[in-house]
Coordinates of C-alpha atoms in Angstrom, one line a residue:
M29 CA -53.2 123.1 -35.3
I30 CA -50.0 123.6 -36.9
R31 CA -48.9 127.3 -37.1
T32 CA -45.4 128.5 -39.0
R33 CA -43.7 131.7 -38.1
G34 CA -41.2 133.7 -39.1
F35 CA -41.4 133.6 -42.6
E36 CA -43.7 135.0 -45.7
L37 CA -44.1 133.6 -49.1
V38 CA -43.3 135.5 -52.0
D39 CA -45.9 135.5 -55.0
W40 CA -44.2 132.0 -57.0
Q41 CA -44.6 130.1 -53.9
R42 CA -48.5 130.9 -52.8
D43 CA -48.7 130.2 -56.4
A44 CA -47.2 126.6 -55.9
V45 CA -49.4 126.2 -52.7
R46 CA -53.3 127.3 -54.6
A47 CA -51.7 124.6 -57.1
W48 CA -51.5 122.0 -54.6
A49 CA -54.8 122.6 -52.6
T50 CA -56.9 123.1 -56.0
A51 CA -55.1 120.7 -58.8
D52 CA -57.7 117.8 -60.8
R53 CA -57.1 115.7 -56.9
P54 CA -56.7 118.4 -54.3
Y55 CA -53.9 118.3 -51.7
R56 CA -52.0 115.8 -54.0
G57 CA -49.3 116.4 -56.1
T58 CA -45.6 116.9 -56.2
F59 CA -43.5 120.2 -56.8
E60 CA -40.5 120.4 -59.0
I61 CA -38.2 123.4 -57.7
F62 CA -35.0 124.2 -58.0
T63 CA -32.6 124.0 -55.8
G64 CA -32.2 126.5 -53.2
G65 CA -36.0 127.2 -54.1
G66 CA -37.2 127.1 -50.4
K67 CA -38.9 123.6 -50.7
S68 CA -39.6 123.4 -47.2
L69 CA -40.9 126.4 -46.3
V70 CA -43.5 125.6 -48.9
A71 CA -44.3 122.4 -47.7
L72 CA -44.8 124.1 -44.1
E73 CA -47.2 125.8 -46.0
C74 CA -49.5 123.4 -47.0
A75 CA -48.5 121.7 -44.4
R76 CA -50.7 124.5 -42.4
M77 CA -53.5 124.7 -44.6
A78 CA -53.9 120.8 -44.5
A79 CA -54.1 120.6 -40.5
E80 CA -56.4 123.6 -40.5
R81 CA -59.1 121.8 -42.4
E82 CA -57.8 118.9 -40.5
P83 CA -57.0 119.9 -36.6
G84 CA -55.9 117.0 -35.7
L85 CA -54.0 115.8 -39.2
R86 CA -50.4 114.4 -37.8
V87 CA -47.8 115.1 -40.8
A88 CA -45.1 112.5 -41.8
I89 CA -41.6 114.0 -43.7
V90 CA -39.9 111.6 -45.5
V91 CA -35.8 111.9 -45.9
P92 CA -33.6 110.1 -47.7
T93 CA -30.3 111.1 -45.1
E94 CA -30.4 110.8 -41.7
A95 CA -28.9 115.1 -42.0
L96 CA -31.5 116.1 -43.7
A97 CA -33.7 114.5 -40.9
R98 CA -32.0 116.6 -38.3
Q99 CA -32.0 119.6 -40.7
W100 CA -36.0 119.1 -41.2
V101 CA -36.5 119.0 -37.4
D102 CA -34.7 122.5 -37.0
V103 CA -36.8 123.6 -39.8
V104 CA -40.2 122.9 -38.6
L105 CA -39.0 124.2 -34.4
R106 CA -38.2 127.0 -36.0
Y107 CA -41.1 128.0 -38.4
T108 CA -43.6 126.8 -36.9
D109 CA -45.1 127.0 -33.1
L110 CA -44.6 123.3 -32.4
G111 CA -42.2 122.3 -29.2
L112 CA -39.6 119.9 -29.4
E113 CA -42.0 117.3 -27.3
E114 CA -44.4 117.9 -30.2
V115 CA -41.6 116.6 -33.4
G116 CA -40.3 113.0 -33.7
V117 CA -37.8 111.3 -35.4
L118 CA -37.8 107.8 -36.9
G119 CA -34.5 106.0 -37.6
A120 CA -31.1 108.3 -36.6
G121 CA -31.3 105.9 -33.7
R122 CA -35.0 107.2 -32.4
S123 CA -38.1 105.2 -32.9
D124 CA -41.1 107.7 -32.3
Q125 CA -44.7 107.6 -33.2
L126 CA -47.0 109.0 -35.5
S127 CA -49.4 109.0 -33.3
D128 CA -47.4 110.9 -30.6
K129 CA -46.3 113.6 -32.4
R130 CA -47.8 116.4 -35.0
I131 CA -45.3 116.0 -37.6
L132 CA -42.5 112.9 -37.4
V133 CA -39.1 113.2 -39.6
A134 CA -38.8 110.4 -40.8
V135 CA -35.4 108.2 -42.6
L136 CA -36.6 106.8 -45.9
N137 CA -34.9 103.6 -45.5
T138 CA -36.5 102.9 -42.0
A139 CA -40.2 104.9 -42.9
A140 CA -39.5 102.1 -45.6
K141 CA -40.4 99.2 -42.8
R142 CA -42.2 101.1 -40.5
L143 CA -44.5 103.8 -41.4
P144 CA -47.5 102.4 -43.1
E145 CA -47.9 100.5 -40.0
Q146 CA -47.7 103.7 -37.6
V147 CA -51.0 105.3 -39.4
R148 CA -53.7 103.9 -37.5
P149 CA -57.7 103.2 -38.9
G150 CA -59.5 106.7 -38.9
Q151 CA -56.0 108.4 -38.7
R152 CA -55.8 111.5 -40.6
V153 CA -52.1 112.4 -42.0
M154 CA -50.0 114.4 -44.6
L155 CA -47.6 112.6 -46.4
I156 CA -44.2 115.4 -47.7
V157 CA -41.3 113.0 -49.1
D158 CA -38.7 115.6 -49.9
E159 CA -35.9 114.6 -52.6
C160 CA -38.8 112.2 -53.5
H161 CA -37.3 110.7 -56.7
R162 CA -35.6 108.7 -53.7
A163 CA -38.1 106.6 -52.7
G164 CA -39.3 105.1 -56.3
A165 CA -36.0 102.7 -55.6
P166 CA -37.8 99.4 -55.6
T167 CA -35.8 98.9 -52.3
F168 CA -38.2 102.2 -50.5
S169 CA -40.6 102.5 -52.8
R170 CA -43.0 100.7 -49.7
V171 CA -43.2 104.1 -48.0
L172 CA -45.7 105.8 -50.7
S173 CA -48.0 103.3 -49.4
T174 CA -48.4 105.4 -46.7
P175 CA -52.2 106.1 -46.1
A176 CA -52.3 109.2 -46.6
D177 CA -54.5 111.8 -47.4
Y178 CA -52.5 114.7 -48.3
R179 CA -50.2 114.3 -50.4
L180 CA -46.8 115.6 -51.7
G181 CA -43.8 115.0 -53.1
L182 CA -40.7 117.4 -53.1
S183 CA -37.6 117.4 -55.4
A184 CA -35.6 120.0 -58.1
T185 CA -35.8 116.8 -59.8
P186 CA -38.1 114.4 -60.1
E187 CA -38.2 112.0 -62.6
R188 CA -36.7 108.5 -62.5
E189 CA -35.4 106.2 -65.3
E190 CA -38.1 104.1 -65.7
F191 CA -39.7 101.8 -68.6
D192 CA -42.4 100.1 -69.4
E193 CA -42.7 96.4 -69.9
A194 CA -41.4 97.6 -73.5
G195 CA -38.7 99.0 -72.7
E196 CA -39.9 102.9 -73.1
P197 CA -39.5 105.5 -71.1
L198 CA -42.4 106.3 -68.3
D199 CA -43.6 110.1 -68.3
F200 CA -43.8 111.0 -64.4
D201 CA -47.2 110.6 -63.9
E202 CA -47.0 107.2 -65.1
Q203 CA -43.9 105.8 -62.8
L204 CA -45.1 104.7 -59.1
V205 CA -44.1 107.9 -57.3
G206 CA -46.2 110.3 -59.3
R207 CA -48.8 107.9 -59.2
R208 CA -48.6 107.6 -55.3
L209 CA -48.0 111.2 -55.0
G210 CA -49.7 113.1 -58.0
P211 CA -48.2 114.5 -60.5
V212 CA -46.0 117.8 -60.8
V213 CA -48.4 120.1 -60.1
Y214 CA -46.2 123.5 -60.1
R215 CA -42.8 123.9 -61.6
F216 CA -39.8 126.8 -61.3
G217 CA -37.0 125.6 -62.2
L218 CA -33.5 127.5 -62.7
R219 CA -34.7 130.0 -65.9
D220 CA -37.7 130.8 -64.2
A221 CA -35.9 131.4 -61.3
R222 CA -33.4 133.9 -62.9
A223 CA -36.8 135.5 -64.2
V224 CA -37.8 136.8 -60.7
G225 CA -34.0 137.7 -59.8
W226 CA -34.2 134.9 -56.8
L227 CA -30.5 133.9 -57.8
P228 CA -27.3 135.7 -57.0
E229 CA -25.4 137.0 -59.8
Y230 CA -23.1 133.5 -60.8
R231 CA -20.9 132.7 -63.6
V232 CA -20.0 129.0 -64.8
H233 CA -16.5 127.4 -65.9
H234 CA -15.9 124.7 -67.9
H235 CA -12.2 123.7 -67.2
G236 CA -11.3 120.8 -70.0
I237 CA -8.6 118.5 -69.3
S238 CA -6.2 115.6 -70.2
L239 CA -5.8 112.3 -69.9
T240 CA -2.2 111.0 -69.4
P241 CA -1.2 108.9 -72.3
E242 CA -0.9 105.6 -70.0
E243 CA -5.1 106.9 -69.0
R244 CA -5.5 107.5 -72.7
T245 CA -3.7 104.1 -73.6
E246 CA -6.6 102.6 -71.1
Y247 CA -9.6 104.6 -72.3
D248 CA -9.5 104.2 -76.3
K249 CA -8.5 100.2 -75.0
L250 CA -12.2 100.0 -72.8
S251 CA -13.4 101.8 -75.6
R252 CA -12.7 99.4 -78.6
R253 CA -14.4 96.5 -76.4
V254 CA -17.4 99.0 -75.3
D255 CA -17.7 99.4 -79.0
D256 CA -18.1 95.8 -79.2
A257 CA -20.7 95.5 -76.7
V258 CA -22.9 97.8 -78.6
D259 CA -22.1 95.2 -81.8
D260 CA -23.4 92.3 -79.7
I261 CA -26.0 93.7 -78.5
R262 CA -27.1 95.4 -82.3
D263 CA -26.7 91.8 -83.7
L264 CA -28.9 90.5 -80.9
G265 CA -31.8 92.7 -81.8
G266 CA -31.4 94.6 -78.8
D267 CA -30.4 98.8 -78.3
S268 CA -27.1 99.5 -76.4
S269 CA -29.4 102.7 -75.2
R270 CA -31.9 100.3 -73.3
A271 CA -29.2 98.5 -71.4
Q272 CA -30.3 99.0 -68.0
H273 CA -33.5 97.8 -69.0
L274 CA -32.3 94.6 -71.0
Q275 CA -30.2 93.8 -68.3
R276 CA -33.1 92.1 -65.7
R277 CA -33.2 89.4 -69.0
D278 CA -32.3 85.3 -68.1
D279 CA -30.8 85.0 -72.1
D280 CA -28.0 86.2 -74.2
L281 CA -29.1 89.5 -75.0
G282 CA -29.2 89.7 -70.9
R283 CA -25.5 89.0 -70.5
A284 CA -24.6 91.3 -73.4
A285 CA -26.3 94.2 -71.7
R286 CA -24.8 93.1 -68.9
N287 CA -21.5 93.0 -70.1
Y288 CA -21.8 96.1 -71.9
I289 CA -22.7 98.1 -68.3
A290 CA -19.5 96.7 -66.5
L291 CA -17.4 98.1 -69.4
T292 CA -18.6 101.4 -69.6
S293 CA -18.6 101.8 -65.5
S294 CA -15.3 101.0 -66.3
R295 CA -14.5 103.5 -68.2
K296 CA -16.4 105.9 -67.0
D297 CA -14.2 104.9 -63.5
L298 CA -11.4 105.7 -65.5
L299 CA -12.8 109.3 -66.2
Y300 CA -13.4 110.0 -62.7
R301 CA -10.4 109.4 -61.5
A302 CA -8.1 111.2 -63.8
T303 CA -4.7 112.6 -62.4
E304 CA -5.4 115.6 -64.0
R305 CA -8.5 116.7 -61.7
E306 CA -7.0 117.0 -58.7
R307 CA -4.3 119.6 -60.1
V308 CA -6.8 121.5 -61.4
A309 CA -8.9 121.4 -58.6
C310 CA -5.9 122.3 -56.1
R311 CA -5.8 125.4 -58.6
I312 CA -9.1 126.6 -59.1
V313 CA -8.9 126.7 -55.2
G314 CA -6.4 128.5 -54.8
R315 CA -7.2 131.1 -57.1
A316 CA -10.9 131.4 -55.2
L317 CA -9.2 132.5 -52.2
R318 CA -6.6 134.3 -53.6
H319 CA -8.2 137.5 -52.1
A320 CA -10.7 136.5 -50.0
P321 CA -11.6 134.0 -47.4
R322 CA -14.5 132.3 -49.5
K323 CA -16.2 129.3 -49.1
V324 CA -14.9 126.6 -51.6
L325 CA -17.3 123.5 -52.0
L326 CA -15.6 120.4 -54.2
F327 CA -18.0 117.4 -55.3
H328 CA -15.9 113.9 -56.2
E329 CA -17.3 110.8 -57.4
R330 CA -15.3 108.5 -55.5
V331 CA -14.3 108.5 -51.7
D332 CA -10.0 108.0 -52.1
Q333 CA -9.6 110.7 -54.4
A334 CA -11.8 112.9 -52.4
E335 CA -9.3 112.1 -49.1
S336 CA -6.3 112.4 -51.8
L337 CA -7.8 116.0 -53.2
A338 CA -8.7 116.8 -49.6
A339 CA -5.2 116.1 -48.6
A340 CA -3.5 118.0 -51.3
I341 CA -5.5 121.3 -50.5
A342 CA -4.7 121.4 -47.0
D343 CA -1.1 121.1 -47.8
S344 CA -1.3 124.3 -49.8
I345 CA -3.6 126.5 -47.8
G346 CA -3.2 124.5 -43.7
P347 CA -4.8 121.5 -42.3
E348 CA -7.5 123.5 -40.8
A349 CA -8.9 125.3 -43.9
V350 CA -10.0 121.6 -44.8
V351 CA -12.5 119.2 -44.0
L352 CA -14.4 116.3 -45.9
E353 CA -17.6 114.8 -45.8
H354 CA -18.4 111.0 -47.4
S355 CA -20.2 107.6 -46.1
R356 CA -17.6 106.2 -44.9
L357 CA -16.7 108.9 -42.2
P358 CA -18.4 108.4 -38.9
D359 CA -21.3 110.5 -38.2
R360 CA -20.1 112.7 -35.3
V361 CA -17.3 113.4 -38.1
R362 CA -19.9 114.2 -41.2
A363 CA -21.2 116.8 -38.6
E364 CA -18.4 118.4 -37.4
S365 CA -17.4 118.9 -41.0
L366 CA -20.0 121.0 -41.9
D367 CA -21.0 122.7 -38.4
R368 CA -17.0 123.9 -39.1
F369 CA -17.7 125.4 -43.2
R370 CA -20.9 126.5 -41.7
S371 CA -19.5 128.4 -38.5
G372 CA -16.5 129.6 -40.8
Q373 CA -13.8 127.8 -39.3
A374 CA -12.8 126.1 -42.2
N375 CA -13.1 127.6 -45.9
V376 CA -12.9 124.4 -47.6
L377 CA -14.9 121.2 -48.1
V378 CA -14.4 118.3 -50.2
S379 CA -18.0 115.7 -50.6
V380 CA -18.9 112.9 -51.9
K381 CA -22.4 112.7 -53.7
S382 CA -24.2 113.1 -50.0
L383 CA -24.3 117.2 -50.4
V384 CA -25.5 117.1 -53.5
E385 CA -29.1 115.9 -52.4
G386 CA -30.8 117.7 -49.8
I387 CA -28.3 119.1 -47.4
D388 CA -28.3 123.0 -46.6
V389 CA -25.3 124.9 -47.2
P390 CA -25.9 128.3 -48.2
D391 CA -22.6 130.4 -47.7
A392 CA -21.0 128.3 -49.8
E393 CA -19.7 130.9 -52.7
V394 CA -17.6 128.3 -55.1
G395 CA -18.8 125.2 -56.1
V396 CA -16.2 123.0 -57.7
S397 CA -17.9 120.0 -59.6
V398 CA -14.5 118.1 -59.7
A399 CA -16.0 114.9 -61.1
A400 CA -19.9 113.8 -61.6
S401 CA -21.6 111.7 -63.8
S402 CA -23.7 112.9 -66.7
S403 CA -26.7 112.5 -64.9
V404 CA -28.6 116.0 -65.3
R405 CA -30.3 115.6 -62.0
Q406 CA -26.4 115.6 -60.3
R407 CA -25.3 119.0 -62.3
V408 CA -29.4 120.7 -61.2
Q409 CA -28.3 119.7 -56.8
S410 CA -24.6 120.7 -57.1
L411 CA -25.3 123.9 -58.6
G412 CA -28.4 124.3 -56.6
R413 CA -25.8 124.0 -53.7
V414 CA -23.7 127.1 -54.6
L415 CA -26.5 129.2 -56.0
R416 CA -28.4 129.5 -52.6
R417 CA -29.7 133.2 -52.3
R418 CA -29.0 134.6 -49.0
F419 CA -32.5 136.2 -46.9
D420 CA -30.8 137.0 -43.5
G421 CA -29.3 140.5 -44.9
S422 CA -26.4 140.4 -43.3
A423 CA -23.9 140.3 -46.1
D424 CA -22.1 144.0 -46.8
A425 CA -22.0 143.1 -50.5
P426 CA -24.6 140.6 -53.0
K427 CA -23.5 137.3 -53.2
R428 CA -21.7 136.4 -56.2
A429 CA -21.1 132.9 -56.9
E430 CA -18.5 131.1 -59.0
M431 CA -19.8 127.3 -60.1
H432 CA -16.4 125.3 -61.7
L433 CA -17.2 121.8 -63.5
V434 CA -13.8 119.7 -64.9
Y435 CA -14.4 117.8 -67.4
V436 CA -12.0 115.4 -69.3
A437 CA -12.0 116.8 -72.9

C-alpha cells in the first residue's frame, strides 16, 4: 500500500482525482493544471487510490530534469509513509530498478532508454509523467510505451505543436502523449485559480524597450530577408506558418522553409540580445529591493546575456545577493544557487529557461522575464513560478506578487 499524509486536497483537487478515476477509460488521463496548483499532491492521491486497488502496485514517476527528480523524491518522502529504501531514482547517476522499489522517480532521457524494459510480465504499474509535453519529443517518446495499467500526465500546458500528414495541427487527444497517457480529463487554468482565490494578489507590468540604432539597422535588414523568404515559400505553393512542418521536405520548398526558419531565428536572437534589456532589468530589480528584502527571479533565453545580467546586478546590490542558474554550470553549483535562494542568503536568482518548467521556488515574489520566446507555454510556466501561493501560514502578511515582462516595442 501507499498511504499519503501531511496534506488534504481542496475541492477542485478532489474533483480532478475523481475525473481521472471515472474517465471514459478509468485511471487514464492528463491533468492540465496551472503551475503552482499542487500537481504533485494530486498525483500522489491518484497513486494512493491506484495502490488501494492494486496492493502490489509499482509507481514510475517520469520527470524532465535531475533537479525535478530530486524535488519529487523529497515530495514522496514527505507526503507518503514510504521510507527512503522504498523510493528509487533512475538517472541522475543512479540505476535503481522498478521491481525493487514502490516508487521509482526516473529522469526522462534515461527513462526513455531503460524504463520500458524494467516492467516485468504481469507486474502492475502506474506511470506518471510530469511536464508530460516533453515526453512527446521523438527523442523521448519511447517512455510512453512503458507497460502500465494506470496512466497520468501532468502539465500546465500539455499540448505540443504536432501536425498530421497534411500539415494540419493535431488536437491533444490525437497527439502521441494524449493517445498514450489519455486525454485531458481535468483543467484548472489561471482564470480558474483566480476565481477560487488560489493565487496570491499579483500585478503584471509590461516594459517596452527600444533597439539601439545599430540593432535597428540589423533588425530591418533581417526583416527584409525574412519577407523575401516568405515570398519564396509562397511562390512554391507553401505557407510560412507551416515552415516547421515543411522543413522536413527534401525539395525546393523544404529548403525555402529551412532558410525562413534560420532567418527568423537570427532575428529572434537579435531581439533576445537587445542591450536595453539589461539596463531595464537592473532598474526593475533595484526598485523591487528598495524597501524590502524580497526575492526576485529573472528569466533569460541566452546564457552569456544572463551571466552579464547577473554580474551587472551584483555590481549594484552586492555579489552575495545574486546567484546564477543555467545548464552549463556544474550540478553542484546549480544546486548551491537554488539552496541559497530558497534559504534567503541570496535575494536574486538569474535563470536561463531551466527554471521555467518544474522547479519549485515557492517564495519568489517578483519575476522578471528579461527575454522570452513568444511561446504561450513559456509565458504560463514563468508566470506560475511567481504566483505560487504560500501554504504554511508562516508569512506575516499575504504574498503580493509582481511579474515584469520586458519586450522590444
